[in-house]
Coordinates of C-alpha atoms and ligand atoms in Angstrom, one line a residue:
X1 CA 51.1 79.6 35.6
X2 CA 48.0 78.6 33.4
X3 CA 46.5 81.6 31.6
X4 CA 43.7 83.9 33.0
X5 CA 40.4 82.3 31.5
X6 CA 37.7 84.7 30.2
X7 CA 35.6 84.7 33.4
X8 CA 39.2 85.7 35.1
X9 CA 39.4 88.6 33.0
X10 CA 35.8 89.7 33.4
X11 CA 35.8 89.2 36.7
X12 CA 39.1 91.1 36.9
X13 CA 37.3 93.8 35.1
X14 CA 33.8 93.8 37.0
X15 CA 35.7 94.7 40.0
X16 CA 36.9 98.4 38.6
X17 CA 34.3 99.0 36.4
X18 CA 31.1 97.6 38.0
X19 CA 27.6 99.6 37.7
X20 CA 26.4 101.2 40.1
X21 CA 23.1 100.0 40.2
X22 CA 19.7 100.6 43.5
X23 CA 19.5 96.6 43.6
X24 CA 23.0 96.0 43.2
X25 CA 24.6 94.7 47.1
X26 CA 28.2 96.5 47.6
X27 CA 31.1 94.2 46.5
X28 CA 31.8 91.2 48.5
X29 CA 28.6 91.2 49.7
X30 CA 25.2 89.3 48.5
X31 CA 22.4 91.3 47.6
X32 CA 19.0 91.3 49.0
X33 CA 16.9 88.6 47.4
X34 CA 13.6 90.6 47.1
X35 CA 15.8 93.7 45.2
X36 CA 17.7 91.3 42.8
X37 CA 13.6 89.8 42.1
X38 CA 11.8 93.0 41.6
X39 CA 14.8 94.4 39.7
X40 CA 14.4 91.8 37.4
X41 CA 11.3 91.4 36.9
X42 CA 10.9 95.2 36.0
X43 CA 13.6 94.7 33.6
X44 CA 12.2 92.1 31.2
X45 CA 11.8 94.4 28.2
X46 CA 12.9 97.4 29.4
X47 CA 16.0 99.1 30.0
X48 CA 17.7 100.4 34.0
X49 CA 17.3 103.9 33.3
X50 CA 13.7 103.7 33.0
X51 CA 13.6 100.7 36.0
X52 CA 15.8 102.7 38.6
X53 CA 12.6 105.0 39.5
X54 CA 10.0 102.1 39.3
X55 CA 12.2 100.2 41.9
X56 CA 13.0 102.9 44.3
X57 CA 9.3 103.9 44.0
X58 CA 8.3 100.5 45.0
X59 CA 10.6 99.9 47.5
X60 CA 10.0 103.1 49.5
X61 CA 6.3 102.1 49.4
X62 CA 6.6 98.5 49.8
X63 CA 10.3 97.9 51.7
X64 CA 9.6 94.2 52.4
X65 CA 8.2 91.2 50.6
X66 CA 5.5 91.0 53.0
X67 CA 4.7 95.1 52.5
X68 CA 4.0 94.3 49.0
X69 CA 2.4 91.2 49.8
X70 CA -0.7 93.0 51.8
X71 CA -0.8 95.6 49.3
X72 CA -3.9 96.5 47.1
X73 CA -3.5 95.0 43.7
X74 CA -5.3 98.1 42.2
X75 CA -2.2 100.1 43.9
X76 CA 0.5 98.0 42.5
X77 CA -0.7 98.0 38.6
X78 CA -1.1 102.1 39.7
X79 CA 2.5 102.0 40.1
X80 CA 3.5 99.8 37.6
X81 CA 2.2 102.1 35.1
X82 CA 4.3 103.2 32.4
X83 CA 6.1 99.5 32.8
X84 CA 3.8 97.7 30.4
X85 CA 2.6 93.8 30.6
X86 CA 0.7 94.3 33.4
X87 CA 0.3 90.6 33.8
X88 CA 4.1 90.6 35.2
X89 CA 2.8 93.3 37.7
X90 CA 0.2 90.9 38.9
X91 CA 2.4 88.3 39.6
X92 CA 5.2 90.2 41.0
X93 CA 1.7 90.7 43.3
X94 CA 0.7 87.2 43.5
X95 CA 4.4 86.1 43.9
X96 CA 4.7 88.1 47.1
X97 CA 1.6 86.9 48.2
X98 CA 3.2 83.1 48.0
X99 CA 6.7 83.7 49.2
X100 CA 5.1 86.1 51.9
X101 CA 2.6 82.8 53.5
X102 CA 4.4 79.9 52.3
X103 CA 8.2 80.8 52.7
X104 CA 8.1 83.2 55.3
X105 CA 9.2 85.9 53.1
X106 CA 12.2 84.4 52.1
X107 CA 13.1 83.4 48.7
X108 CA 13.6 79.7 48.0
X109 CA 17.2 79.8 47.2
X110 CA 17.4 76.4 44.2
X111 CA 16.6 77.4 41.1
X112 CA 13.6 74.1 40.7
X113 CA 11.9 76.0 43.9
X114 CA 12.0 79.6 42.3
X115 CA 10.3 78.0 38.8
X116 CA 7.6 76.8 40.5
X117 CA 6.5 80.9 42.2
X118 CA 4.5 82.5 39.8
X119 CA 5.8 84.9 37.2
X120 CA 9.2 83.8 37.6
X121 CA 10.9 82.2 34.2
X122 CA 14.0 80.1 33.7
X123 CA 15.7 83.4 33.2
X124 CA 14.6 85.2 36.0
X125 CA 15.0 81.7 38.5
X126 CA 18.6 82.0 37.0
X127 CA 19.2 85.6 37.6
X128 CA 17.9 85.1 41.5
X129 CA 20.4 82.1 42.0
X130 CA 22.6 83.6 40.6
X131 CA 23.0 87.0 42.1
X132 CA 20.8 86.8 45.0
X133 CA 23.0 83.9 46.0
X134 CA 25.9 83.5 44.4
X135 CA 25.3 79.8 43.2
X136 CA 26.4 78.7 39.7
X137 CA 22.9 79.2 36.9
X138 CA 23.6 79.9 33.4
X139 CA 22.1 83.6 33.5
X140 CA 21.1 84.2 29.6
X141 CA 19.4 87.9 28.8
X142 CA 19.7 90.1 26.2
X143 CA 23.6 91.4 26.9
X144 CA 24.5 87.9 27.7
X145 CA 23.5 86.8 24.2
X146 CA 25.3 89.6 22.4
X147 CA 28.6 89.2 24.0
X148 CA 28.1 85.3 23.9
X149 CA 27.0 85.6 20.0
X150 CA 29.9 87.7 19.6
X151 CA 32.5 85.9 21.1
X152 CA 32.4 82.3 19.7
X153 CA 31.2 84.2 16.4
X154 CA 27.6 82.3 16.7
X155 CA 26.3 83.4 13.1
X156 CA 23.5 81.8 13.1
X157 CA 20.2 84.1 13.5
X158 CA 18.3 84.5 16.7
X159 CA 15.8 83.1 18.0
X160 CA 17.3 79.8 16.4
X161 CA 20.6 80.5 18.0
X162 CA 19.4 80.7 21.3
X163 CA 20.3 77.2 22.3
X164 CA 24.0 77.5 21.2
X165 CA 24.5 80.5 23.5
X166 CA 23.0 79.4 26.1
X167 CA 25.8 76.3 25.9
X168 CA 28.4 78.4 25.2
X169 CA 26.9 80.9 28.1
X170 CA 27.3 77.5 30.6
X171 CA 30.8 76.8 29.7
X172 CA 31.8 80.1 30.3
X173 CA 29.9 80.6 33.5
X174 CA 32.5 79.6 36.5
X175 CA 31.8 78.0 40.1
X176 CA 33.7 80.7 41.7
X177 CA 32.1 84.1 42.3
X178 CA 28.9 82.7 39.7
X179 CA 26.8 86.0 40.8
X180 CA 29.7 88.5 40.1
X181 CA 29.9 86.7 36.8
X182 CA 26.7 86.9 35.6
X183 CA 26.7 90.7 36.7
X184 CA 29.8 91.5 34.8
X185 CA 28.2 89.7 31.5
X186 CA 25.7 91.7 31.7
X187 CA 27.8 95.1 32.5
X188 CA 29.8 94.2 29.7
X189 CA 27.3 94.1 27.2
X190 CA 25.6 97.2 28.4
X191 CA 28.8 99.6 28.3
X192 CA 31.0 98.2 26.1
X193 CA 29.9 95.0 23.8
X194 CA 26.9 97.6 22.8
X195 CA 24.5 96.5 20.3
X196 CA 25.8 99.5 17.4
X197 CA 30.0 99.9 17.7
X198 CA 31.4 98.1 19.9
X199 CA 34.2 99.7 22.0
X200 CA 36.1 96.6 21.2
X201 CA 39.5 98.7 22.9
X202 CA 38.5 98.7 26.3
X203 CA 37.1 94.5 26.1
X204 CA 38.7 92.7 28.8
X205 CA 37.8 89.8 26.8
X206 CA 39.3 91.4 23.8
X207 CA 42.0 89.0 23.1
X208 CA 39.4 85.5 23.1
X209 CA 37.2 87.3 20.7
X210 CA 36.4 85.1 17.9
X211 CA 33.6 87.7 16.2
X212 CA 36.1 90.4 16.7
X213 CA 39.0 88.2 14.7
X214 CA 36.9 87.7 12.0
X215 CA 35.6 91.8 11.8
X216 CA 31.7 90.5 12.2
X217 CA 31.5 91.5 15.7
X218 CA 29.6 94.4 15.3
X219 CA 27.0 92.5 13.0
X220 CA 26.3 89.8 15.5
X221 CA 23.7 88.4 16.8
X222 CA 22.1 88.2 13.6
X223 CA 18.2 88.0 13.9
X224 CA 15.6 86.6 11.8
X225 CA 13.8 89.0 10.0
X226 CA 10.4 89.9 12.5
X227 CA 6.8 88.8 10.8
X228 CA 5.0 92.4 10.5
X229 CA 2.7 92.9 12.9
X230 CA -0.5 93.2 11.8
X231 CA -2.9 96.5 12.9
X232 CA -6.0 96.6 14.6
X233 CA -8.9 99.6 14.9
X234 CA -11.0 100.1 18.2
X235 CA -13.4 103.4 19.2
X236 CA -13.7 104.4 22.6
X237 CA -16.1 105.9 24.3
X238 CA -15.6 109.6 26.5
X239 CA -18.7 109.7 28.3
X240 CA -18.6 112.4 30.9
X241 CA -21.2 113.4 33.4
X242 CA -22.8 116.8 34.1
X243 CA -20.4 117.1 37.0
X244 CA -17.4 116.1 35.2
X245 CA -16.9 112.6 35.8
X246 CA -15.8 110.3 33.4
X247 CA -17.5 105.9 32.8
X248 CA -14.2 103.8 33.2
X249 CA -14.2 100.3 33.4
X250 CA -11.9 97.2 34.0
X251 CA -10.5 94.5 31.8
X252 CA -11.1 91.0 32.3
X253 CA -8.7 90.0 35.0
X254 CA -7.0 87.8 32.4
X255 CA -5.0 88.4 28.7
X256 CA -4.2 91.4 27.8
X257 CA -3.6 94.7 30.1
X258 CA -5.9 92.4 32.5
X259 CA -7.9 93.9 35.3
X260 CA -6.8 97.4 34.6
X261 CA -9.0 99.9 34.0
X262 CA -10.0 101.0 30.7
X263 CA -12.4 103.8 28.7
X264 CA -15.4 101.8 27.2
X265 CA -14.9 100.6 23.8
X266 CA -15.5 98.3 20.7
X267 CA -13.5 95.3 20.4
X268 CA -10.1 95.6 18.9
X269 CA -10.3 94.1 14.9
X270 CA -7.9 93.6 12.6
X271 CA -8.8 95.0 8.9
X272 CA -11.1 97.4 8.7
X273 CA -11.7 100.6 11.0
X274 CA -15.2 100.4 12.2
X275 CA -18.0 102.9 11.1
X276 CA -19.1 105.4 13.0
X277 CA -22.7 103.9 13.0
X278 CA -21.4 100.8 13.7
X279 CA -19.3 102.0 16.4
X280 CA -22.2 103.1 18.3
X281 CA -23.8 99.9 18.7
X282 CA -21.2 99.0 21.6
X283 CA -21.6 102.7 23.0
X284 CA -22.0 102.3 26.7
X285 CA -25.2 104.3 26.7
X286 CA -27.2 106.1 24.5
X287 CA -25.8 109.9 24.3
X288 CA -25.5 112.1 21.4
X289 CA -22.1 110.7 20.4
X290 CA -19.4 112.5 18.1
X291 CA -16.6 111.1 16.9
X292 CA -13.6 113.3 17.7
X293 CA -10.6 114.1 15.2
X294 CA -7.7 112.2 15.3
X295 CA -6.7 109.0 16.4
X296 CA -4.3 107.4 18.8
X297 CA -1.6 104.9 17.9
X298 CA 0.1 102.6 19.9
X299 CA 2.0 98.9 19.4
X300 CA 1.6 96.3 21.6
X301 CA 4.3 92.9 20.9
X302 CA 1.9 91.2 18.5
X303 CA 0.0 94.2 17.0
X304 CA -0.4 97.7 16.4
X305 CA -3.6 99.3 17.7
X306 CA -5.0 102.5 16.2
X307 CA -8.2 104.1 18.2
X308 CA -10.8 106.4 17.6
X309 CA -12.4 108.6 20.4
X310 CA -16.5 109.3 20.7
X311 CA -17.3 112.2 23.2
X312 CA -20.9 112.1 24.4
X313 CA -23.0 113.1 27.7
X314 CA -25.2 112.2 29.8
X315 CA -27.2 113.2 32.6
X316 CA -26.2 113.6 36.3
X317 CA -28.1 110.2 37.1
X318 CA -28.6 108.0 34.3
X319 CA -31.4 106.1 34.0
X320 CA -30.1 102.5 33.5
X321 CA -26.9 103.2 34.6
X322 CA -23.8 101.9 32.1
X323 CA -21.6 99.2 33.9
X324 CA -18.8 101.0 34.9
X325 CA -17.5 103.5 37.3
X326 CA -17.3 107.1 37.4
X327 CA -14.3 108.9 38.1
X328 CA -13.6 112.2 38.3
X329 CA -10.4 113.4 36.1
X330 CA -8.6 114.4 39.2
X331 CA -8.5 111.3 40.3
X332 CA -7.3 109.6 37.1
X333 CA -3.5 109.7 38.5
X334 CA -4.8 106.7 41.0
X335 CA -6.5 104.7 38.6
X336 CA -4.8 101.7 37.3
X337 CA -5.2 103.0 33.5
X338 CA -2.3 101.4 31.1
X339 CA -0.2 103.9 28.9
X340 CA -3.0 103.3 25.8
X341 CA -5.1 104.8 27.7
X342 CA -3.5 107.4 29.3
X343 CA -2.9 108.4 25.7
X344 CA -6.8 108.2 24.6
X345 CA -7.7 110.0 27.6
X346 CA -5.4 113.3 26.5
X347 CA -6.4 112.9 23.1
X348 CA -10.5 113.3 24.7
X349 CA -10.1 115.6 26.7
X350 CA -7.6 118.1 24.1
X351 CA -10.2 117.0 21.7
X352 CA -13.5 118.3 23.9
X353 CA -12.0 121.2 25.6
X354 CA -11.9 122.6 21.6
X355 CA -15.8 121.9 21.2
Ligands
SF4_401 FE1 32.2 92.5 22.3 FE2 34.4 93.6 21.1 FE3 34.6 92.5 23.5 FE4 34.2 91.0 21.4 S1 35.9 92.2 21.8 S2 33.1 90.8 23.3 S3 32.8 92.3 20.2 S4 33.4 94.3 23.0

């Protein structure tokens, strides 16, 4: 009798010790193509506990394809707030809209066909034909890699490394039960190859571990040291109306947070923080502005942003109204407003209800 291979054990392993996880199909069964998609795609950068939520918030709104297909685009950034890159919420959107008219709602099931939908990456393509339906892809994401770079001891750093793992990642990957195997890589990595202290004891792959032979498991993957990132400055504008309203607007529908909705404000520079005089220049309207204490910090991937809030009035009906559109703060919960803003808006109005 040959010895059980890796993927053996692991599979051996997922079996008893499988997540239980909303997307996740029970075992011996194949899970529903349009959970394993939104799953994933709400997991790129973040972590399950904060998806689970998201998903079962979107699914009891939007239970099929075609549901979130016909929604309002405004609604679905609304509930992807809190998420972050918004521009995967608007394909996740767009997406629907394309497997919804031109697949019937039904996921094309190679992994070619799922690269060419929009939003969806060789990872996430993978992931789908993987799990969704249980054909061999070499499914590569942040678990994966650790357990990969720890088990053929791949020293070199990351990103460089990525390559190697991902070949490594193939050879491992087997033609029987493909979706189960990606799922228990990725199990693995989250409860027991963790990223600090491995619990190296209860490893089903224990005994072909090659970073755990030579004691640098725990150190691996080695990464490259991160370039800093560098900070910019921005003031924004709190311009409330006699009856309370507040000027939003929206981003451009493209780059960054595009087409949600925003408080006015300068442009985002790096260097300097801009003058209050200056500031005003790219006020929305003329009001008697004042620049409120504080300031609000928040990082983005490539940057850290720091902004300033100017409170200011104006009458009931402007004359030259600012582009924009008034909203009442009752209804900012409905508003498409990313987590930046959410944070500028508090620090306005804790900041004028002191004045
Ligand atoms: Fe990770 Fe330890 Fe298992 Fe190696 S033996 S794969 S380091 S948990």
């Amino acid at each position: 009798m040959t010895d059980p291979t890796p993927s053996d054990r692991l599979l051996d392993w997922y079996d008893r010790h499988r997540r239980t996880l909303p997307w996740r199909a029970a075992a011996g069964t194949c899970a529903d193509p349009y959970h394993v998609w939104l799953s994933e795609i709400m997991l790129q950068q973040t972590t399950v506990v904060t998806v689970i939520p998201y998903f079962q918030r979107f699914l009891a709104r939007w239970p099929t394809i075609h549901e979130l297909a016909a929604a309002d685009l405004d609604d679905v950034l609304t509930q992807w707030q809190g998420l972050g890159y918004y521009a995967r919420a608007r394909n996740l959107h767009k997406c629907a809209q394309v497997v919804s008219a031109n697949h019937g709602g039904e996921f094309p099931t190679t992994e070619s066909a799922l690269l060419a939908l929009p939003g969806i990456g060789a990872y996430t393509a993978a992931a789908l034909t993987s799990i969704a339906f249980d054909k061999r892809a070499v499914v590569v994401d942040g678990n994966v890699e650790r357990v990969v770079a720890r088990l053929f001891a791949l020293t070199d750093p990351l990103p460089g490394v990525k390559k190697t793992v991902k070949e490594h990642a193939d050879r491992l990957t087997p033609d029987r039960r493909p979706g189960d195997h990606a799922q228990a890589m990725m199990d693995l990595g989250a409860t027991v190859c963790t990223p600090t202290s491995p619990k190296c004891d209860l490893c089903p792959i224990l005994a072909h571990c090659l970073g755990r032979q030579q004691g640098i498991a725990a150190d691996l993957p080695r990464r490259a040291p991160r370039k800093t990132r560098p900070t910019r400055h921005g003031v924004i504008f709190w311009l409330q109306r006699k009856d309370g309203a507040v000027l939003l607007r929206r981003r451009p529908p493209t780059g960054l947070l595009g087409g949600m909705m925003e408080l006015p404000g300068t442009d985002w520079r790096e260097g300097e923080a801009w003058r209050e005089a200056e500031a005003r220049q790219q006020a929305p309207t003329e009001a008697r502005w004042r620049l409120l204490p504080g300031s609000i910090r928040h990082t983005f991937t490539h940057f850290h942003l720091v902004l300033t809030v100017m409170a200011g009035q104006c009458a009931q009906s402007p004359s030259g109204p600012p582009s924009g559109t008034w909203v009442k703060r009752e209804d900012f919960g409905s508003q498409a407003l990313p987590t930046v803003m959410r944070k500028a808006i508090d620090h306005a109005m804790a900041g004028t209800a002191k004045s």
